[in-house]
Short mmCIF file of C-alpha atoms and ligand atoms in Angstrom, two decimals:
data_model
loop_
_atom_site.label_atom_id
_atom_site.label_comp_id
_atom_site.label_asym_id
_atom_site.label_seq_id
_atom_site.Cartn_x
_atom_site.Cartn_y
_atom_site.Cartn_z
CA MET A 1 -26.38 -16.85 -21.82
CA MET A 2 -25.53 -18.24 -25.30
CA GLN A 3 -25.84 -14.76 -26.75
CA ARG A 4 -23.47 -13.34 -24.18
CA LYS A 5 -20.98 -16.05 -24.91
CA LEU A 6 -21.26 -15.40 -28.66
CA ALA A 7 -20.79 -11.70 -28.16
CA LEU A 8 -17.72 -12.40 -26.10
CA LEU A 9 -16.31 -14.66 -28.79
CA VAL A 10 -16.82 -12.01 -31.45
CA GLY A 11 -15.43 -9.34 -29.17
CA ILE A 12 -12.15 -11.01 -28.50
CA GLY A 13 -12.25 -13.36 -31.48
CA ALA A 14 -8.98 -12.18 -32.94
CA LEU A 15 -7.22 -12.63 -29.64
CA THR A 16 -8.51 -16.07 -28.68
CA VAL A 17 -6.44 -17.60 -31.48
CA LEU A 18 -3.37 -16.29 -29.73
CA LEU A 19 -3.76 -18.79 -26.94
CA MET A 20 -0.36 -20.36 -26.45
CA LEU A 21 1.34 -18.27 -29.12
CA ARG A 22 4.62 -16.57 -28.54
CA TRP A 23 4.60 -13.31 -26.61
CA GLU A 24 6.08 -11.37 -29.53
CA HIS A 25 3.12 -12.41 -31.63
CA VAL A 26 0.70 -11.19 -29.01
CA MET A 27 2.54 -7.92 -28.80
CA THR A 28 2.69 -7.62 -32.57
CA LEU A 29 -1.04 -8.02 -32.81
CA VAL A 30 -1.76 -5.73 -29.87
CA ASN A 31 0.62 -3.22 -31.36
CA LEU A 32 -0.82 -3.48 -34.85
CA MET A 33 -4.15 -2.60 -33.34
CA SER A 34 -2.71 0.37 -31.52
CA SER A 35 -0.25 1.16 -34.35
CA LYS A 36 2.82 1.04 -32.16
CA GLN A 37 6.19 -0.50 -32.98
CA PRO A 38 6.33 -4.13 -31.86
CA SER A 39 8.22 -4.82 -28.68
CA ALA A 40 8.77 -7.93 -26.64
CA GLU A 41 8.83 -6.05 -23.35
CA PRO A 42 5.51 -6.13 -21.50
CA GLU A 43 4.86 -3.01 -19.53
CA LEU A 44 5.14 -3.31 -15.75
CA PRO A 45 3.22 -0.88 -13.56
CA PRO A 46 4.92 2.33 -12.40
CA ASP A 47 2.66 2.46 -9.32
CA THR A 48 0.97 0.22 -6.75
CA ILE A 49 -2.33 1.25 -8.36
CA THR A 50 -2.94 0.71 -12.09
CA PRO A 51 -5.97 1.72 -14.18
CA ILE A 52 -7.77 -1.15 -15.91
CA PRO A 53 -7.84 -0.13 -19.60
CA GLY A 54 -11.23 0.73 -21.07
CA SER A 55 -12.81 1.36 -17.66
CA ARG A 56 -12.70 3.46 -14.50
CA HIS A 57 -11.66 0.42 -12.43
CA LEU A 58 -8.25 0.02 -10.80
CA MET A 59 -6.08 -3.03 -10.16
CA VAL A 60 -3.55 -3.30 -7.34
CA SER A 61 -1.75 -6.63 -7.13
CA ALA A 62 -2.06 -10.28 -8.09
CA PHE A 63 -1.79 -13.45 -6.03
CA LYS A 64 -2.18 -17.14 -6.68
CA ASP A 65 -4.88 -18.52 -4.37
CA HIS A 66 -4.06 -22.15 -3.56
CA ARG A 67 -7.30 -22.50 -1.61
CA LEU A 68 -9.22 -21.90 -4.85
CA GLY A 69 -7.32 -24.43 -6.93
CA GLY A 70 -4.65 -21.95 -7.97
CA ALA A 71 -6.99 -19.24 -9.31
CA ILE A 72 -5.30 -15.86 -9.81
CA ARG A 73 -6.81 -13.18 -7.61
CA VAL A 74 -6.25 -9.56 -8.61
CA SER A 75 -7.01 -7.14 -5.76
CA SER A 76 -9.02 -4.40 -7.44
CA ILE A 77 -11.24 -1.40 -6.97
CA ILE A 78 -14.36 -1.63 -9.11
CA CYS A 79 -16.79 1.13 -10.06
CA ARG A 80 -19.90 -0.94 -9.48
CA GLN A 81 -22.26 1.18 -11.65
CA GLU A 82 -20.02 0.62 -14.65
CA LEU A 83 -19.26 -3.05 -14.43
CA GLN A 84 -18.75 -4.36 -17.97
CA PRO A 85 -17.13 -7.73 -18.81
CA LEU A 86 -13.44 -7.84 -17.89
CA TYR A 87 -10.77 -10.08 -19.41
CA CYS A 88 -7.74 -11.76 -17.94
CA VAL A 89 -4.51 -12.10 -19.88
CA LEU A 90 -2.35 -14.65 -18.10
CA CYS A 91 1.21 -15.05 -19.32
CA ALA A 92 4.01 -17.39 -18.37
CA ASN A 93 7.59 -16.38 -18.12
CA THR A 94 9.46 -19.59 -18.83
CA ASP A 95 12.83 -17.90 -18.83
CA ALA A 96 12.97 -16.66 -15.25
CA LYS A 97 15.53 -13.98 -16.06
CA ALA A 98 13.42 -11.37 -17.77
CA VAL A 99 9.80 -10.43 -18.12
CA GLY A 100 10.71 -9.81 -21.75
CA ALA A 101 10.63 -13.55 -22.14
CA LEU A 102 6.91 -13.93 -21.44
CA ASN A 103 6.10 -16.40 -24.13
CA GLN A 104 2.77 -18.04 -23.50
CA CYS A 105 -0.44 -16.18 -22.92
CA ALA A 106 -4.03 -17.21 -22.34
CA PHE A 107 -7.11 -15.02 -22.57
CA SER A 108 -10.22 -15.68 -20.56
CA GLN A 109 -13.19 -13.85 -19.16
CA ALA A 110 -12.65 -12.69 -15.57
CA LYS A 111 -15.01 -13.40 -12.71
CA VAL A 112 -15.56 -10.27 -10.62
CA ASP A 113 -16.34 -10.71 -6.93
CA VAL A 114 -17.43 -7.32 -5.60
CA HIS A 115 -17.09 -7.34 -1.80
CA SER A 116 -20.36 -7.04 0.10
CA GLU A 117 -19.05 -4.10 2.17
CA SER A 118 -18.87 -0.69 0.47
CA PHE A 119 -20.27 1.72 3.11
CA GLY A 120 -22.33 3.11 0.20
CA PHE A 121 -19.44 4.36 -1.96
CA PRO A 122 -19.45 3.87 -5.76
CA PHE A 123 -15.92 2.37 -5.92
CA VAL A 124 -15.80 -0.96 -4.11
CA THR A 125 -13.00 -3.32 -3.07
CA SER A 126 -13.25 -6.38 -5.30
CA ASP A 127 -11.43 -9.46 -6.43
CA VAL A 128 -11.01 -10.07 -10.12
CA LEU A 129 -10.50 -13.81 -10.47
CA CYS A 130 -8.76 -15.49 -13.39
CA MET A 131 -9.41 -19.19 -13.47
CA SER A 132 -8.12 -20.29 -16.84
CA PRO A 133 -6.87 -23.86 -16.39
CA ALA A 134 -4.82 -23.36 -19.55
CA LEU A 135 -2.01 -21.58 -17.78
CA GLN A 136 -1.19 -22.96 -14.34
CA GLN A 137 2.39 -21.70 -14.78
CA ALA A 138 1.35 -18.05 -15.25
CA THR A 139 3.81 -15.55 -13.81
CA HIS A 140 2.10 -12.33 -14.94
CA VAL A 141 -1.45 -11.16 -15.35
CA SER A 142 -3.22 -8.20 -16.84
CA ILE A 143 -6.88 -7.23 -16.53
CA THR A 144 -8.59 -5.25 -19.24
CA ALA A 145 -12.04 -4.20 -20.37
CA ASN A 146 -10.65 -3.49 -23.82
CA PRO A 147 -8.72 -6.38 -25.38
CA TYR A 148 -7.10 -4.00 -27.90
CA ALA A 149 -5.57 -1.71 -25.30
CA ASN A 150 -1.92 -1.54 -24.30
CA LEU A 151 -1.63 -3.89 -21.36
CA THR A 152 0.18 -3.47 -18.06
CA PHE A 153 1.23 -6.71 -16.37
CA LEU A 154 1.30 -7.43 -12.66
CA SER A 155 3.58 -10.18 -11.39
CA ILE A 156 1.75 -12.97 -9.60
CA HIS A 157 2.80 -13.42 -5.97
CA ASN A 158 2.29 -16.36 -3.56
CA GLN A 159 3.33 -18.89 -6.21
CA GLU A 160 4.26 -21.42 -3.52
CA VAL A 161 2.44 -22.58 -0.40
CA LYS A 162 4.63 -22.17 2.66
CA GLU A 163 4.28 -23.91 6.00
CA SER A 164 6.69 -21.78 8.03
CA PHE A 165 6.73 -18.02 8.25
CA ARG A 166 9.23 -15.25 8.67
CA TYR A 167 7.04 -13.42 11.20
CA ASN A 168 4.59 -14.60 13.84
CA PHE A 169 2.72 -11.32 14.32
CA THR A 170 2.33 -8.61 11.69
CA VAL A 171 0.17 -5.50 12.06
CA CYS A 172 -1.56 -4.19 8.91
CA ILE A 173 -2.32 -0.47 9.15
CA SER A 174 -4.68 0.46 6.38
CA SER A 175 -4.00 4.02 5.33
CA LEU A 176 -2.05 7.05 6.34
CA PHE A 177 -3.38 10.23 4.76
CA GLY A 178 -3.72 13.99 5.05
CA GLU A 179 -1.18 15.73 7.24
CA TYR A 180 -1.41 13.12 10.01
CA ASN A 181 1.48 13.93 12.33
CA ASN A 182 0.77 12.09 15.57
CA ALA A 183 4.43 11.14 15.90
CA LEU A 184 4.63 10.57 19.66
CA GLN A 185 1.68 8.17 19.77
CA PHE A 186 3.00 6.30 16.73
CA ALA A 187 6.50 5.81 18.16
CA GLN A 188 5.07 4.76 21.53
CA THR A 189 2.70 2.34 19.83
CA MET A 190 5.46 0.78 17.70
CA GLU A 191 7.61 0.20 20.80
CA MET A 192 4.62 -1.24 22.66
CA TYR A 193 3.96 -3.61 19.74
CA LYS A 194 7.55 -4.87 19.99
CA LEU A 195 7.17 -5.62 23.69
CA ILE A 196 4.05 -7.72 23.13
CA GLY A 197 5.72 -9.65 20.30
CA VAL A 198 4.89 -7.94 17.01
CA GLN A 199 7.76 -8.40 14.53
CA ARG A 200 6.43 -6.51 11.51
CA VAL A 201 4.18 -3.54 10.74
CA VAL A 202 2.86 -2.70 7.27
CA ILE A 203 1.49 0.75 6.55
CA TYR A 204 -0.12 2.04 3.36
CA ASN A 205 1.00 5.63 2.84
CA THR A 206 -0.97 8.18 0.84
CA SER A 207 0.57 11.17 2.62
CA CYS A 208 1.69 12.20 6.09
CA GLY A 209 3.08 15.01 8.22
CA PRO A 210 6.81 15.82 8.61
CA ASP A 211 7.45 14.21 12.02
CA ILE A 212 5.57 10.99 11.23
CA GLU A 213 7.65 10.87 8.05
CA LYS A 214 10.85 10.81 10.14
CA ILE A 215 9.47 8.10 12.42
CA LEU A 216 8.39 5.98 9.42
CA LYS A 217 11.86 6.25 7.91
CA TYR A 218 13.44 5.26 11.22
CA TYR A 219 11.38 2.08 11.57
CA ARG A 220 11.79 1.20 7.90
CA LYS A 221 15.55 1.47 8.23
CA GLU A 222 15.48 -0.43 11.48
CA GLY A 223 13.62 -3.19 9.60
CA MET A 224 10.34 -3.50 11.46
CA LEU A 225 8.23 -1.43 9.06
CA GLU A 226 7.18 -1.90 5.45
CA VAL A 227 5.77 1.27 3.88
CA VAL A 228 3.61 0.54 0.83
CA PRO A 229 3.08 3.60 -1.38
CA TRP A 230 -0.67 4.16 -1.73
CA PRO A 231 -1.33 7.10 -4.08
CA ILE A 232 -5.09 6.52 -4.23
CA ASP A 233 -5.70 10.28 -4.41
CA LYS A 234 -4.05 10.35 -7.87
CA PHE A 235 -6.83 8.11 -9.18
CA LEU A 236 -9.96 8.80 -7.13
CA THR A 237 -11.47 11.34 -4.75
CA PRO A 238 -11.11 9.53 -1.43
CA SER A 239 -13.58 10.11 1.37
CA THR A 240 -12.22 11.35 4.69
CA GLY A 241 -15.04 9.59 6.54
CA TRP A 242 -16.49 6.12 6.66
CA LYS A 243 -19.99 6.62 5.28
CA TYR A 244 -21.01 7.78 1.78
CA ASP A 245 -24.17 9.59 2.95
CA LEU A 246 -22.17 11.66 5.43
CA HIS A 247 -18.80 12.14 3.80
CA HIS A 248 -19.19 11.63 0.01
CA GLY A 249 -16.26 10.92 -2.33
CA ASP A 250 -15.54 7.92 -4.58
CA ILE A 251 -14.23 5.45 -2.04
CA HIS A 252 -14.36 4.66 1.69
CA TYR A 253 -11.49 6.12 3.76
CA TYR A 254 -8.67 6.28 1.21
CA GLY A 255 -9.35 2.70 0.15
CA GLN A 256 -9.00 1.26 3.67
CA LEU A 257 -10.78 -1.96 2.73
CA THR A 258 -8.59 -2.51 -0.33
CA THR A 259 -5.39 -2.09 1.65
CA LEU A 260 -6.56 -4.39 4.46
CA ASN A 261 -7.42 -7.09 1.95
CA GLU A 262 -4.20 -6.56 0.01
CA CYS A 263 -2.23 -6.90 3.24
CA ILE A 264 -3.80 -10.30 3.92
CA TYR A 265 -2.51 -11.65 0.61
CA ARG A 266 0.82 -9.79 0.76
CA TYR A 267 1.59 -11.44 4.13
CA MET A 268 -0.30 -14.73 3.67
CA TYR A 269 2.91 -16.77 3.60
CA GLN A 270 5.07 -14.30 5.50
CA SER A 271 3.23 -14.13 8.82
CA LYS A 272 1.53 -16.69 11.03
CA TYR A 273 -1.00 -14.12 12.27
CA LEU A 274 -2.08 -10.65 11.14
CA LEU A 275 -3.45 -7.93 13.39
CA LEU A 276 -5.91 -5.72 11.50
CA ASN A 277 -6.14 -2.55 13.54
CA ASP A 278 -5.80 1.21 13.17
CA ILE A 279 -2.65 3.26 13.72
CA ASP A 280 -3.83 4.46 17.16
CA GLU A 281 -4.91 1.06 18.50
CA ILE A 282 -3.04 -1.62 20.46
CA ILE A 283 -4.51 -5.12 20.76
CA MET A 284 -3.34 -5.76 24.31
CA PRO A 285 -3.30 -9.11 26.14
CA TYR A 286 -4.45 -8.56 29.75
CA LYS A 287 -3.93 -12.11 31.04
CA HIS A 288 -0.89 -13.23 29.04
CA ALA A 289 2.61 -11.80 28.87
CA ASN A 290 2.48 -11.39 25.09
CA LEU A 291 0.64 -12.20 21.86
CA GLU A 292 2.48 -15.50 21.45
CA LYS A 293 1.11 -16.80 24.76
CA LEU A 294 -2.33 -15.29 24.18
CA MET A 295 -2.75 -16.83 20.74
CA GLY A 296 -1.22 -20.11 21.88
CA THR A 297 -3.98 -20.39 24.48
CA LEU A 298 -6.80 -19.15 22.25
CA GLN A 299 -5.81 -21.36 19.34
CA GLN A 300 -5.58 -24.39 21.61
CA GLN A 301 -9.07 -23.70 23.00
CA HIS A 302 -10.46 -22.99 19.51
CA PRO A 303 -8.42 -25.09 17.08
CA ASN A 304 -10.76 -24.42 14.15
CA ALA A 305 -10.89 -20.65 14.56
CA GLY A 306 -9.07 -18.49 12.00
CA VAL A 307 -10.53 -15.14 13.03
CA PHE A 308 -10.34 -13.67 16.54
CA ARG A 309 -12.33 -10.51 17.32
CA PHE A 310 -11.32 -8.03 20.04
CA GLU A 311 -13.39 -5.30 21.65
CA ASN A 312 -12.32 -1.72 21.20
CA HIS A 313 -11.98 0.31 24.42
CA LEU A 314 -11.64 4.04 24.31
CA PHE A 315 -9.18 5.97 26.46
CA PRO A 316 -10.11 9.68 26.03
CA LYS A 317 -7.11 11.87 25.28
CA THR A 318 -8.87 14.65 27.19
CA GLN A 319 -8.43 12.90 30.59
CA PHE A 320 -4.93 12.97 32.06
CA ASP A 321 -3.34 10.97 34.84
CA ASP A 322 -3.09 13.31 37.85
CA SER A 323 0.37 12.25 38.97
CA GLY A 324 2.03 13.48 35.77
CA ARG A 325 4.45 10.57 36.10
CA PHE A 326 4.96 10.18 32.35
CA ARG A 327 4.63 13.82 31.36
CA LEU A 328 8.30 13.82 30.42
CA PRO A 329 9.71 17.28 29.57
CA ARG A 330 11.91 15.81 26.83
CA TRP A 331 8.85 14.57 24.90
CA ARG A 332 7.09 17.92 24.99
CA SER A 333 8.50 19.09 21.68
CA VAL A 334 7.29 15.98 19.84
CA PRO A 335 3.89 16.45 18.16
CA GLY A 336 1.20 13.96 19.10
CA VAL A 337 -0.56 12.23 21.98
CA ASN A 338 1.39 10.74 24.90
CA ILE A 339 -0.60 7.54 25.45
CA LEU A 340 1.02 6.89 28.85
CA GLU A 341 -0.76 9.93 30.28
CA HIS A 342 -4.25 8.63 29.43
CA VAL A 343 -5.17 5.94 31.90
CA TYR A 344 -8.93 6.47 32.02
CA ARG A 345 -11.11 4.08 30.05
CA GLU A 346 -14.70 4.66 28.96
CA PRO A 347 -17.23 2.00 30.00
CA SER A 348 -18.80 0.04 27.12
CA ARG A 349 -22.37 0.98 26.32
CA LYS A 350 -24.85 -1.84 25.97
CA ASP A 351 -27.09 -0.16 23.42
CA VAL A 352 -24.31 1.05 21.12
CA PHE A 353 -22.68 -0.89 18.27
CA LYS A 354 -19.50 -2.43 19.60
CA GLU A 355 -16.35 -1.87 17.60
CA TRP A 356 -14.10 -4.83 17.03
CA LYS A 357 -10.70 -5.36 15.48
CA LEU A 358 -9.16 -8.61 14.37
CA ILE A 359 -6.31 -11.04 14.68
CA ILE A 360 -6.51 -13.49 11.81
CA ASN A 361 -4.74 -16.46 10.38
CA PRO A 362 -4.45 -14.99 6.85
CA ARG A 363 -4.59 -18.42 5.24
CA SER A 364 -8.09 -18.91 6.56
CA VAL A 365 -9.51 -15.60 5.32
CA GLU A 366 -10.63 -14.70 1.81
CA GLN A 367 -12.13 -11.21 2.27
CA THR A 368 -12.30 -8.79 5.17
CA SER A 369 -14.03 -5.63 6.29
CA VAL A 370 -12.89 -3.40 9.16
CA HIS A 371 -14.67 -4.93 12.16
CA SER A 372 -15.23 -8.46 10.84
CA THR A 373 -14.23 -10.71 7.96
CA LEU A 374 -16.58 -11.11 5.00
CA LYS A 375 -15.50 -14.55 3.74
CA GLN A 376 -13.42 -16.99 5.74
CA PHE A 377 -12.78 -20.72 5.82
CA GLY A 378 -12.48 -21.26 9.59
CA LEU A 379 -14.54 -20.27 12.62
CA VAL A 380 -14.77 -16.82 14.22
CA PHE A 381 -14.20 -16.36 17.95
CA LYS A 382 -15.05 -13.26 20.01
CA VAL A 383 -12.39 -12.88 22.68
CA PRO A 384 -13.68 -11.81 26.14
CA SER A 385 -12.50 -8.31 27.02
CA ASP A 386 -10.91 -9.36 30.30
CA VAL A 387 -8.55 -11.64 28.32
CA CYS A 388 -7.56 -9.08 25.71
CA ARG A 389 -8.88 -5.73 24.59
CA ILE A 390 -7.90 -2.83 22.39
CA ILE A 391 -6.35 0.25 23.96
CA HIS A 392 -7.51 3.11 21.79
CA VAL A 393 -6.41 6.59 22.88
CA ARG A 394 -8.40 9.26 20.98
CA GLU A 395 -11.15 11.87 21.32
CA PRO A 396 -13.83 10.80 23.82
CA ARG A 397 -17.06 9.13 22.69
CA GLN A 398 -18.70 9.79 26.08
CA ALA A 399 -17.32 13.24 26.77
CA GLN A 400 -19.92 13.92 29.45
CA LEU A 401 -18.32 11.36 31.78
CA SER A 402 -16.07 12.64 34.56
CA LYS A 403 -13.00 10.80 35.84
CA ASP A 404 -14.87 8.98 38.59
CA GLN A 405 -17.25 7.54 36.00
CA LEU A 406 -14.33 6.12 34.00
CA PHE A 407 -12.21 3.05 34.79
CA VAL A 408 -8.58 3.49 35.74
CA ASP A 409 -6.50 1.21 33.49
CA LYS A 410 -2.71 1.46 33.78
CA LYS A 411 -1.88 -1.62 31.71
CA LEU A 412 0.69 0.26 29.61
CA TRP A 413 2.60 1.29 32.74
CA GLU A 414 3.53 -2.35 33.37
CA PHE A 415 5.96 -2.06 30.46
CA GLU A 416 7.60 1.13 31.76
CA GLU A 417 11.06 -0.24 32.35
CA LEU A 418 11.67 -1.37 28.78
CA LEU A 419 9.23 0.96 27.09
CA ILE A 420 10.54 4.37 28.13
CA PRO A 421 14.19 3.89 27.04
CA SER A 422 13.12 2.40 23.71
CA ILE A 423 10.72 5.28 22.99
CA ASP A 424 13.57 7.67 23.81
CA ARG A 425 15.88 5.88 21.42
CA ALA A 426 13.31 5.92 18.59
CA LEU A 427 12.54 9.63 19.04
CA ASN A 428 16.19 10.47 19.31
CA GLU A 429 17.45 8.44 16.40
CA SER A 430 14.60 9.39 14.09
CA GLY A 431 15.50 13.02 14.64
CA VAL A 432 12.18 14.32 15.98
CA LEU A 433 13.62 15.21 19.40
C1 NAG B 1 -0.54 2.43 -26.72
O1 NAG B 1 0.62 3.14 -26.31
C2 NAG B 1 1.12 4.04 -27.31
C3 NAG B 1 2.43 4.61 -26.81
O2 NAG B 1 2.43 4.79 -25.43
C4 NAG B 1 0.07 5.11 -27.62
O3 NAG B 1 0.56 5.99 -28.60
C5 NAG B 1 -1.19 4.44 -28.10
O4 NAG B 1 -2.20 5.39 -28.28
C6 NAG B 1 -1.67 3.40 -27.06
N1 NAG B 1 -2.81 2.68 -27.59
C7 NAG B 1 -3.95 2.54 -26.93
C8 NAG B 1 -5.01 1.72 -27.60
O5 NAG B 1 -4.13 3.04 -25.82
C1 NAG B 2 7.50 -17.67 16.18
O1 NAG B 2 7.02 -18.58 17.17
C2 NAG B 2 7.76 -19.78 17.28
C3 NAG B 2 7.10 -20.61 18.35
O2 NAG B 2 5.75 -20.71 18.14
C4 NAG B 2 9.20 -19.49 17.62
O3 NAG B 2 9.93 -20.68 17.65
C5 NAG B 2 9.79 -18.53 16.59
O4 NAG B 2 11.09 -18.17 16.97
C6 NAG B 2 8.94 -17.29 16.45
N1 NAG B 2 9.41 -16.47 15.35
C7 NAG B 2 9.76 -15.20 15.49
C8 NAG B 2 10.18 -14.46 14.27
O5 NAG B 2 9.70 -14.63 16.56
C1 NAG B 3 4.47 8.94 2.15
O1 NAG B 3 3.85 9.45 0.99
C2 NAG B 3 4.17 10.81 0.70
C3 NAG B 3 3.35 11.22 -0.52
O2 NAG B 3 3.67 10.41 -1.60
C4 NAG B 3 5.67 10.94 0.46
O3 NAG B 3 6.00 12.29 0.25
C5 NAG B 3 6.41 10.42 1.67
O4 NAG B 3 7.80 10.47 1.45
C6 NAG B 3 5.99 8.99 1.99
N1 NAG B 3 6.64 8.53 3.21
C7 NAG B 3 7.34 7.39 3.30
C8 NAG B 3 8.03 7.11 4.58
O5 NAG B 3 7.41 6.58 2.39
C1 NAG B 4 20.20 10.96 21.92
O1 NAG B 4 21.31 10.85 21.03
C2 NAG B 4 22.45 11.56 21.45
C3 NAG B 4 23.52 11.49 20.35
O2 NAG B 4 23.26 10.44 19.44
C4 NAG B 4 22.94 11.03 22.78
O3 NAG B 4 24.05 11.77 23.21
C5 NAG B 4 21.81 11.12 23.79
O4 NAG B 4 22.19 10.54 25.01
C6 NAG B 4 20.58 10.42 23.28
N1 NAG B 4 19.48 10.64 24.21
C7 NAG B 4 18.64 9.68 24.56
C8 NAG B 4 17.55 10.08 25.49
O5 NAG B 4 18.72 8.53 24.15
#
């Protein structure tokens, strides 16, 4: 332990003396080492994903965590086979006008918390934690494996604790990739979300098909949607499947776990609750008129719960409602699945792993995976499926079952009166019709 500490001191010896020096001096020294002209302007990232110098790791964004005494958490993607010591450079911007005025910096060794879920892939969602008490006022942070490298600074979000939120219900959709162009299902799902009380949807976009692109732009302009650029394929070879043994690649599903975790911190003080589900899933209350009433009841019954788990129920897109009531000719030209036509639900299987998705209070969660959280402060409650369940229209899991072996579930039809005109408007105004 002593030896490691000594090695660290020697390694960054020159830089430790810079603690609390002016930013220009830091830059001068950093620049002397890299023989560049001095400059007072720290470099800000051009992308949502930034390489960590001297390593294959990547950093995404930085947040103050008030639950951990104000530690700075940098959402990161770590190559776990190559985990060398990492350093934090925390800087304070005392003149709020310009990042050029960063004028106090503190160096410290980072603590790396590699999440326990990786699905076997070499690059793993992680938190790089900077806990230097020297700089509680830090506004920017950089992570590096090489203290002599040119540094890129991330601004630190969530500086203030908030008690009231702009949104009550926000859906985090982890990653859009490939040529995904299921425009009809997406527009229908967005309108359905609105009717059950979702005010905001966040989607991490690596790439998408042309019609989905139009729908995304429509909802962004309309104000409900935030699209976060997610160019993970510029940095790593993403896997198109969930399991390393089956699908290979550097990282699970285009960094799904990183985006889900990033979304928690991005919306921690913007939304009372977050729904962590996929683009083709709707967490649907069956006994309450909307999410507000559902969560009001659940939270009252379970005041210490911060994580609510919901069972996934599959509606095969291969089974159609016989009446053809919602097979509207005007939607025929829109690519994608018409969820209103699929009213048959597969029975759950007792012997098969149940899939869950989550509604969380983001302030009570530290780390999450897809079907459950990994680290949380409050209790976890599994919601009975007659109270609320996920409507998931997709390829069948039990394709051998015929219609009479499936349940008829027309929950979505209850919203017909408001739903149909609003889907029409979205398709029309986005220009896909
Ligand atoms: C720092 O950046 C300059 C200019 O972009 C480059 O020439 C130099 O090689 C970089 N130094 C290091 C250590 O990467
Ligand atoms: C959130 O819920 C509260 C009641 O719990 C309500 O007063 C408020 O208007 C809601 N906010 C939004 C954005 O719907
Ligand atoms: C999604 O990402 C792709 C690839 O970068 C880009 O071409 C497209 O415009 C993005 N869509 C939106 C709505 O941001
Ligand atoms: C679509 O938009 C056009 C022109 O903006 C309008 O005339 C038409 O009625 C709209 N159709 C629907 C179904 O909303």
